[in-house]
Backbone as CSV, one residue per row, in Angstrom:
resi,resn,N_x,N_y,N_z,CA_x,CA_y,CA_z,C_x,C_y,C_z
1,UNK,1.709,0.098,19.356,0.261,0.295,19.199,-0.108,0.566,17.747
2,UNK,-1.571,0.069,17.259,-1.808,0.068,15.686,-1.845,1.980,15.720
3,UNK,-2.116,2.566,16.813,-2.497,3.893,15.898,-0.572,4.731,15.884
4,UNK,0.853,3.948,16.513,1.742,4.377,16.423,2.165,3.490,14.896
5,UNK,2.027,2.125,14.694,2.541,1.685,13.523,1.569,2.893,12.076
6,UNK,0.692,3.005,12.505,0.145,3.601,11.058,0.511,4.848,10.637
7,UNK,0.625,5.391,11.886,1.622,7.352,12.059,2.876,6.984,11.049
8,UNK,3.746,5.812,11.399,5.089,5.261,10.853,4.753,4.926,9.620
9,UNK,3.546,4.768,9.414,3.520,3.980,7.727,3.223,5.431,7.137
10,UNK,2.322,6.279,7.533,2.047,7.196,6.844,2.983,8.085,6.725
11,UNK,3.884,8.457,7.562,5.015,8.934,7.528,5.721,8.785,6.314
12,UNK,6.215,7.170,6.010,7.207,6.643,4.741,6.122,7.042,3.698
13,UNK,4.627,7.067,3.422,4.510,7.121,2.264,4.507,8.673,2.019
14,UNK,4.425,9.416,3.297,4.576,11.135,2.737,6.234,11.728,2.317
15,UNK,7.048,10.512,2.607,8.147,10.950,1.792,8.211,10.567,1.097
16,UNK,7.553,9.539,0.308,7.736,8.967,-1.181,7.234,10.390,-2.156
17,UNK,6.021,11.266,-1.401,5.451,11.974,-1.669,5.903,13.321,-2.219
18,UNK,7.064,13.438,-1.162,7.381,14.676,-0.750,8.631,14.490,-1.927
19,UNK,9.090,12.897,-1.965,10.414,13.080,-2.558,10.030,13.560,-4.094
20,UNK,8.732,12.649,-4.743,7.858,12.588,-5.757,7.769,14.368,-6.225
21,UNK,7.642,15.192,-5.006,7.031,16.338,-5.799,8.740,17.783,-6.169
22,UNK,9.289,16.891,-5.044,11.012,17.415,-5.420,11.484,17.140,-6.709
23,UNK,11.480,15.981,-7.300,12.268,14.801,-8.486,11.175,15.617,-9.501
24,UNK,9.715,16.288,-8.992,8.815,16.320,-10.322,8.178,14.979,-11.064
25,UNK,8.291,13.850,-10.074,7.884,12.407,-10.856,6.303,12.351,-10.768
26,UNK,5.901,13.562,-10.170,4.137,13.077,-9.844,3.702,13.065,-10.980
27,UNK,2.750,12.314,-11.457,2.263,12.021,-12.669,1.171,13.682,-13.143
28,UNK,1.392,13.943,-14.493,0.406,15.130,-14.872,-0.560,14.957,-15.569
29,UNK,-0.914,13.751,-16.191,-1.624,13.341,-16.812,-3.164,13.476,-16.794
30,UNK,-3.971,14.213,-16.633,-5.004,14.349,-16.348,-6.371,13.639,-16.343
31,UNK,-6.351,13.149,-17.387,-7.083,11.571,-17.965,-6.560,10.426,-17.167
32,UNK,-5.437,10.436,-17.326,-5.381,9.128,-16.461,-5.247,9.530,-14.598
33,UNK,-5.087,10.527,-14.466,-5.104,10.520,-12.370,-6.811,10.881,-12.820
34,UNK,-7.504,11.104,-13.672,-9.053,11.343,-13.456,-9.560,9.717,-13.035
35,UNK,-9.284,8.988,-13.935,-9.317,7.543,-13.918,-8.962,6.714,-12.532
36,UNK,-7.710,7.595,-12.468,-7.181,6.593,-11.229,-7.810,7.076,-9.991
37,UNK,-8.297,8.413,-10.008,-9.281,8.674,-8.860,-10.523,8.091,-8.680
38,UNK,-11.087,7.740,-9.908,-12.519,7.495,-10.303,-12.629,6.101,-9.402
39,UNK,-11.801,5.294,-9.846,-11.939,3.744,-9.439,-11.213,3.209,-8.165
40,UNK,-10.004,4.470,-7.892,-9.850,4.440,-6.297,-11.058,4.694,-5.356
41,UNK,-11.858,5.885,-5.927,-13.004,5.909,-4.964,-13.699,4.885,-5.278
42,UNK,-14.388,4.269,-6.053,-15.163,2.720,-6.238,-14.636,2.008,-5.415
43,UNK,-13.300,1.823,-5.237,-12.920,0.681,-4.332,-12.825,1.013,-2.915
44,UNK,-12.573,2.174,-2.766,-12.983,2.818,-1.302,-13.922,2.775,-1.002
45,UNK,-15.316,2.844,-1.477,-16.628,3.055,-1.284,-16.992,1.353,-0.544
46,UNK,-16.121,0.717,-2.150,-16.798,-1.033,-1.918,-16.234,-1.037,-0.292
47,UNK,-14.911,-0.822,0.303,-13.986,-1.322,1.193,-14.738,-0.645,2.648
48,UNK,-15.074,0.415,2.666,-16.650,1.145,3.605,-18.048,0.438,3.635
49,UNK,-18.258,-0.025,2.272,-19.419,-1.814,2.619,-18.702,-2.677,3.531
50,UNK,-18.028,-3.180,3.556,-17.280,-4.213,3.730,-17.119,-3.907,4.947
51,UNK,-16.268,-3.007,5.671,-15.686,-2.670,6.887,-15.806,-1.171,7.485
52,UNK,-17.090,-1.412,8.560,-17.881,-0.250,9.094,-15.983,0.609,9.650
53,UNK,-15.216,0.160,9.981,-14.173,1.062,10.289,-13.586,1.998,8.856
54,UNK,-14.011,1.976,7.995,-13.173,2.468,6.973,-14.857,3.556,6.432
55,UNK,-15.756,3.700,7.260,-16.701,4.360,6.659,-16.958,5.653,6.467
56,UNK,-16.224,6.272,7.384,-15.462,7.645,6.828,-14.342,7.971,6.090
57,UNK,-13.748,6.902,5.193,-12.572,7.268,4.714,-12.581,7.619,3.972
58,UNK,-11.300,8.782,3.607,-11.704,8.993,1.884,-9.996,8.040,1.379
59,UNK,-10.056,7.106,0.558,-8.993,6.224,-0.162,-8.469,7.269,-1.217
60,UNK,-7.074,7.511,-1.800,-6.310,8.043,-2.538,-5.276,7.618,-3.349
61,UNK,-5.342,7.219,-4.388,-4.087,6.837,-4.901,-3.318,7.910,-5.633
62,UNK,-2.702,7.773,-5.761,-1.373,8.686,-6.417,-0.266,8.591,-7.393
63,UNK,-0.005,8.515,-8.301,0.795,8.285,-9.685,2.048,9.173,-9.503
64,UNK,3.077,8.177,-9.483,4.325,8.626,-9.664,5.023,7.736,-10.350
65,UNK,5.896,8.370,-11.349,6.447,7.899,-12.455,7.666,7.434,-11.687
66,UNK,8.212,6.240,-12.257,9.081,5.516,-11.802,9.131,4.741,-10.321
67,UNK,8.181,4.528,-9.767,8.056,4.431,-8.092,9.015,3.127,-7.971
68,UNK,8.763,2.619,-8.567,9.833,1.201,-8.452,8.986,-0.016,-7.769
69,UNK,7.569,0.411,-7.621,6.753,-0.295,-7.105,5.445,-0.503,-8.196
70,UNK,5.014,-1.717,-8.380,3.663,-1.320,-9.031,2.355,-0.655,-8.089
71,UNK,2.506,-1.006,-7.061,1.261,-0.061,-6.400,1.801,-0.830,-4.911
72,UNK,1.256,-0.027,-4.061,1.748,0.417,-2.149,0.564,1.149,-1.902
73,UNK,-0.186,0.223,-0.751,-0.807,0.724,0.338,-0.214,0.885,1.686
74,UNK,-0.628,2.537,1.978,-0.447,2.584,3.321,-1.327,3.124,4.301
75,UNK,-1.409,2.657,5.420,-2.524,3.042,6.268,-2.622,4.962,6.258
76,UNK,-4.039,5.284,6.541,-4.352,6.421,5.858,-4.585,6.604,3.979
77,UNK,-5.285,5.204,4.081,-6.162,5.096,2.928,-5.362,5.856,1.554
78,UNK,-3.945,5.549,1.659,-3.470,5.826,0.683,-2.586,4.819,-0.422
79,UNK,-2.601,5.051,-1.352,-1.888,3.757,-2.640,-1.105,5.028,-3.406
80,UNK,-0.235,4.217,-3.180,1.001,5.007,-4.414,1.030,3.738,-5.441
81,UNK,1.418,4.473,-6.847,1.145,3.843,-8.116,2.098,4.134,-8.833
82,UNK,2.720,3.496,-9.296,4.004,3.339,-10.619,2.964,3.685,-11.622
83,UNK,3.724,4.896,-12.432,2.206,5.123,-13.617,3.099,4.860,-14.526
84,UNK,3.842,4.551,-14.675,4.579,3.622,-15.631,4.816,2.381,-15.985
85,UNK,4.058,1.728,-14.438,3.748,0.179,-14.433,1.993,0.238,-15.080
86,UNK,1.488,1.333,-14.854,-0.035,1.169,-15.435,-0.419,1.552,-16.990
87,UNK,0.755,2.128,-17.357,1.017,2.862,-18.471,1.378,1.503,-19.355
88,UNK,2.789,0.454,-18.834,3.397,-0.192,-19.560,2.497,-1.196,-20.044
89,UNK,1.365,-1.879,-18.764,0.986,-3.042,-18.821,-0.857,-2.888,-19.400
90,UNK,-0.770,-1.102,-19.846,-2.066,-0.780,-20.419,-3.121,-1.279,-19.789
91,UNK,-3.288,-1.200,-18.131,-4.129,-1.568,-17.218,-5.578,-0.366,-17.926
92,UNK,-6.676,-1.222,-17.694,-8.174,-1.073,-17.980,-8.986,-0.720,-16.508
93,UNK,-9.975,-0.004,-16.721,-10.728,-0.004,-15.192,-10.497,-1.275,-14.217
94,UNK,-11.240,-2.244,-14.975,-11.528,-3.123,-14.067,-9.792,-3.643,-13.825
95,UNK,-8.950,-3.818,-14.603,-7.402,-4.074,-14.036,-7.015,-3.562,-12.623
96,UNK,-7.240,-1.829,-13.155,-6.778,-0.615,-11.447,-7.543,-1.294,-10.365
97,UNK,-8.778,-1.669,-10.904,-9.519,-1.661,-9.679,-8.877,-3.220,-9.156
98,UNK,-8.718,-4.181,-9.697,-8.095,-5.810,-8.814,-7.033,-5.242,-7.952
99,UNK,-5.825,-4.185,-8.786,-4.872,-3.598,-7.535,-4.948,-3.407,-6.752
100,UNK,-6.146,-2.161,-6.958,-6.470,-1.156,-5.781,-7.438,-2.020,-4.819
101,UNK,-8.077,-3.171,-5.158,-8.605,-3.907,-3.852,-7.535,-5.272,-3.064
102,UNK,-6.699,-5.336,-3.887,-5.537,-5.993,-3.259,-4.617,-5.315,-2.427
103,UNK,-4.595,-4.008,-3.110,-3.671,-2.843,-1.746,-4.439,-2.359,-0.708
104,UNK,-5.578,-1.869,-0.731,-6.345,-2.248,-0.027,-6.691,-2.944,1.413
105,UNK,-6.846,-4.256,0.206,-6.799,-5.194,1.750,-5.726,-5.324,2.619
106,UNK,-4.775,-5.197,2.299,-3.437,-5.715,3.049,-3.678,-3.710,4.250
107,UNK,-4.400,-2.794,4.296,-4.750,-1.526,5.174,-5.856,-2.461,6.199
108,UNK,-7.150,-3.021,5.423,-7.571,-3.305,6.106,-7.407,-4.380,7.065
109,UNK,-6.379,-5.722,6.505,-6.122,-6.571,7.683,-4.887,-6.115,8.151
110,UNK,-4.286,-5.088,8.424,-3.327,-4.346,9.065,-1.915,-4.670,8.997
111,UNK,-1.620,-5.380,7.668,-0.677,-5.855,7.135,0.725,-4.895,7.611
112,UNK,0.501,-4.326,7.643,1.702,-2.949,7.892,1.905,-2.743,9.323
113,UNK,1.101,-2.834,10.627,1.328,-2.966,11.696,1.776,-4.743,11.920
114,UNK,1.586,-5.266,11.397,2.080,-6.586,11.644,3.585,-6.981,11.209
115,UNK,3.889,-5.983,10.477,5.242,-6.128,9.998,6.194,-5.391,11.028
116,UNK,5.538,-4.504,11.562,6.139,-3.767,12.596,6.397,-4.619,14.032
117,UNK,5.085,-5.069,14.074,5.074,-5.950,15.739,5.938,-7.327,15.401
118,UNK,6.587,-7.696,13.907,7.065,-8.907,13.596,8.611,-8.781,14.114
119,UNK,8.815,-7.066,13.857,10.488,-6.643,13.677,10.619,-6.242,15.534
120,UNK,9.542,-6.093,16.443,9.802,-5.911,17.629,9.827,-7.174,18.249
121,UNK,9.532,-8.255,17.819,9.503,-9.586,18.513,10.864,-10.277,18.278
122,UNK,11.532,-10.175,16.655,12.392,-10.528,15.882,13.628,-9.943,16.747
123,UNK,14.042,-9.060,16.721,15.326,-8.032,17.683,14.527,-7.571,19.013
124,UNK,13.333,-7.721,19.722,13.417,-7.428,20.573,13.039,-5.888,21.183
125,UNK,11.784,-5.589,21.873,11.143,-4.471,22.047,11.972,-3.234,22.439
126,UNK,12.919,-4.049,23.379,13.917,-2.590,23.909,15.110,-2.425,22.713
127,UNK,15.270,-3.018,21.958,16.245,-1.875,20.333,14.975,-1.430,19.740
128,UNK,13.605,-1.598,19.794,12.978,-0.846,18.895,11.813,-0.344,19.923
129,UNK,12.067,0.396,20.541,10.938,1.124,21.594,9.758,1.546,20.485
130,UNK,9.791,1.993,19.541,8.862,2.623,18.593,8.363,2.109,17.781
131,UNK,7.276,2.693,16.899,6.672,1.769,15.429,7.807,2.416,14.792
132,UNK,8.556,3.863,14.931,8.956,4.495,13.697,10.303,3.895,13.300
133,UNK,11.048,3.564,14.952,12.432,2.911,14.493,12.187,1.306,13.974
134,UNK,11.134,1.042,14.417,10.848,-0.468,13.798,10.614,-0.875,12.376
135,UNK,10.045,0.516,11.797,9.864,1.022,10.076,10.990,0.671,9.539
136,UNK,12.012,1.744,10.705,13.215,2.317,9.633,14.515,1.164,9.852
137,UNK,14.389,-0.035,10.726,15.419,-1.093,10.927,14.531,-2.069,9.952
138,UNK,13.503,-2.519,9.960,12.958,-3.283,8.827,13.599,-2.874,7.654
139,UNK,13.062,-1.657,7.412,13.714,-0.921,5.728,15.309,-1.252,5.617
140,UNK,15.886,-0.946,6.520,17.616,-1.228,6.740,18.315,-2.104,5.910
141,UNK,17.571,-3.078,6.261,18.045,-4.580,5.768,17.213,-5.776,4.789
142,UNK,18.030,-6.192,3.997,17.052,-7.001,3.066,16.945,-8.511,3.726
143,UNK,17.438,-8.531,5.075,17.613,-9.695,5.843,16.333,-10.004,6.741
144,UNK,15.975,-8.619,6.718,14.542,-8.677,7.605,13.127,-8.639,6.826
145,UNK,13.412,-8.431,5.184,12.561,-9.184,4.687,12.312,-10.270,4.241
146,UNK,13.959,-10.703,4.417,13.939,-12.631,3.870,13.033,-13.194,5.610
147,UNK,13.574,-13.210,6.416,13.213,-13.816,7.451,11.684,-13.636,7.904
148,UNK,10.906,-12.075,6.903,9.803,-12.001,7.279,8.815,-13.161,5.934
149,UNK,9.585,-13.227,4.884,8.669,-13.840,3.951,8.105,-14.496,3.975
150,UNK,7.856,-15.303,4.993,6.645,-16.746,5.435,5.659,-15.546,5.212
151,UNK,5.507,-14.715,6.360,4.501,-14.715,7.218,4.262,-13.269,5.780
152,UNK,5.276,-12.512,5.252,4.535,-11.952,3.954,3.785,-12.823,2.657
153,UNK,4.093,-13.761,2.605,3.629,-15.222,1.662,1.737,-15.513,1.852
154,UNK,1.597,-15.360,3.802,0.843,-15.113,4.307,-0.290,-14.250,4.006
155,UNK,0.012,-13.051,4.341,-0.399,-11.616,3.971,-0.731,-11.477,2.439
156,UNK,0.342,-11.881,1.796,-0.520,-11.941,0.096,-1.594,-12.778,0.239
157,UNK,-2.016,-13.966,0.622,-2.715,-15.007,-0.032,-4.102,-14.435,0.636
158,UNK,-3.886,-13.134,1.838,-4.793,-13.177,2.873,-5.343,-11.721,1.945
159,UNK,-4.376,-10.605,1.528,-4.960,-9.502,0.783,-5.335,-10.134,-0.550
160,UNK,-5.085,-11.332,-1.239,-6.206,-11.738,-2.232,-7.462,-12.308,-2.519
161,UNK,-7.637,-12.919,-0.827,-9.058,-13.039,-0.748,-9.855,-12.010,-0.602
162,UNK,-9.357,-11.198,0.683,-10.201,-9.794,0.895,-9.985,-9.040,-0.357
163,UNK,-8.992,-8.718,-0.481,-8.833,-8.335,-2.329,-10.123,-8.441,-2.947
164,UNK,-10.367,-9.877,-3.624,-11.609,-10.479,-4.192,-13.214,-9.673,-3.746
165,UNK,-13.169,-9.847,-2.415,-14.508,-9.357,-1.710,-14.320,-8.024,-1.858
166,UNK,-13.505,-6.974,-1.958,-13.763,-5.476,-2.187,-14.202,-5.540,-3.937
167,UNK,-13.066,-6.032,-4.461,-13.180,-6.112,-5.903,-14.636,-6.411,-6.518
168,UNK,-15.279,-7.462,-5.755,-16.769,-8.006,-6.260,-17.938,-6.800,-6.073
169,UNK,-17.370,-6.252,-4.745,-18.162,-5.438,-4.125,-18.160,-3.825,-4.838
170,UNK,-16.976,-3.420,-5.474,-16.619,-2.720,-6.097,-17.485,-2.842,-7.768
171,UNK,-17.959,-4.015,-7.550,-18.793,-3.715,-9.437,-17.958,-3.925,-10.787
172,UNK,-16.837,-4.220,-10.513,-15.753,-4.471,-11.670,-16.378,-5.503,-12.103
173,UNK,-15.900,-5.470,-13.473,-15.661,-6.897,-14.172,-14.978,-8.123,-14.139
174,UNK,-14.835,-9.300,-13.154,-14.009,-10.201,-13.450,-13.295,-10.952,-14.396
């Protein structure tokens, strides 16, 4: 069920979180998480135009140094951010904001429960009774993201259109 896959997503990103505030990698920067809040909420706001389900949300991103990711959405309106990928590549408002409506979209077309219902069809509902063991056998193996990459190939081309429509809606600069 979407409200067990999103428990499972939010789960993995509160240990990125949790691991983040152990390691000390959360970003301290004050100017820049002011920034990165500023235009996360812009794009949250645009993404609440857009989709009456997200109209109470509050969106969050989060800066952690070294994430190994340039930016991760996970359901519960949250984005984790390599602030060392935003740091390196001297991203500008309107830059954060193309991310943050590309991570984004892939929450709102439920990109993350679909990866889940992909790995229960793939091996089969009874080895993965759950969203959470379905998380953690996806994560397992780099075999279950080769075999998922069509349908992630998919999912990008699909979070860069909706991408686009938060982004426009958001007031950035193209």
């Amino acid at each position: 069920p979407e409200s067990d896959a999103a428990a499972a997503w939010r789960g993995l990103a509160a240990s990125y979180v949790r691991r983040a505030l152990k390691d000390q990698t959360l970003d301290k920067d004050p100017a820049l998480n002011a920034r990165i809040d500023s235009v996360m909420g812009a794009v949250g706001a645009a993404v609440a135009a857009i989709d009456a389900r997200f109209a109470d949300s509050r969106w969050k991103a989060i800066l952690i140094e070294d994430f190994g990711h340039g930016a991760v959405a996970f359901p519960g309106e949250t984005v984790l951010v390599d602030a060392k990928f935003v740091r390196t590549l001297r991203l500008n408002d309107d830059e954060l904001a193309l991310v943050f409506s590309h991570e984004a979209a892939h929450v709102v077309a439920g990109h993350a429960s679909a990866k889940l219902s992909f790995m229960a069809e793939f091996l089969g509902r009874e080895k993965l009774p759950t969203a959470r063991t379905a998380l953690l056998e996806f994560l397992a193996k780099d075999s279950y993201a080769a075999a998922f990459r069509p349908t992630a190939q998919l999912q990008e081309r699909e979070a860069d259109r909706l991408g686009a429509a938060i982004f426009f809606a958001a007031g950035y600069d193209t």
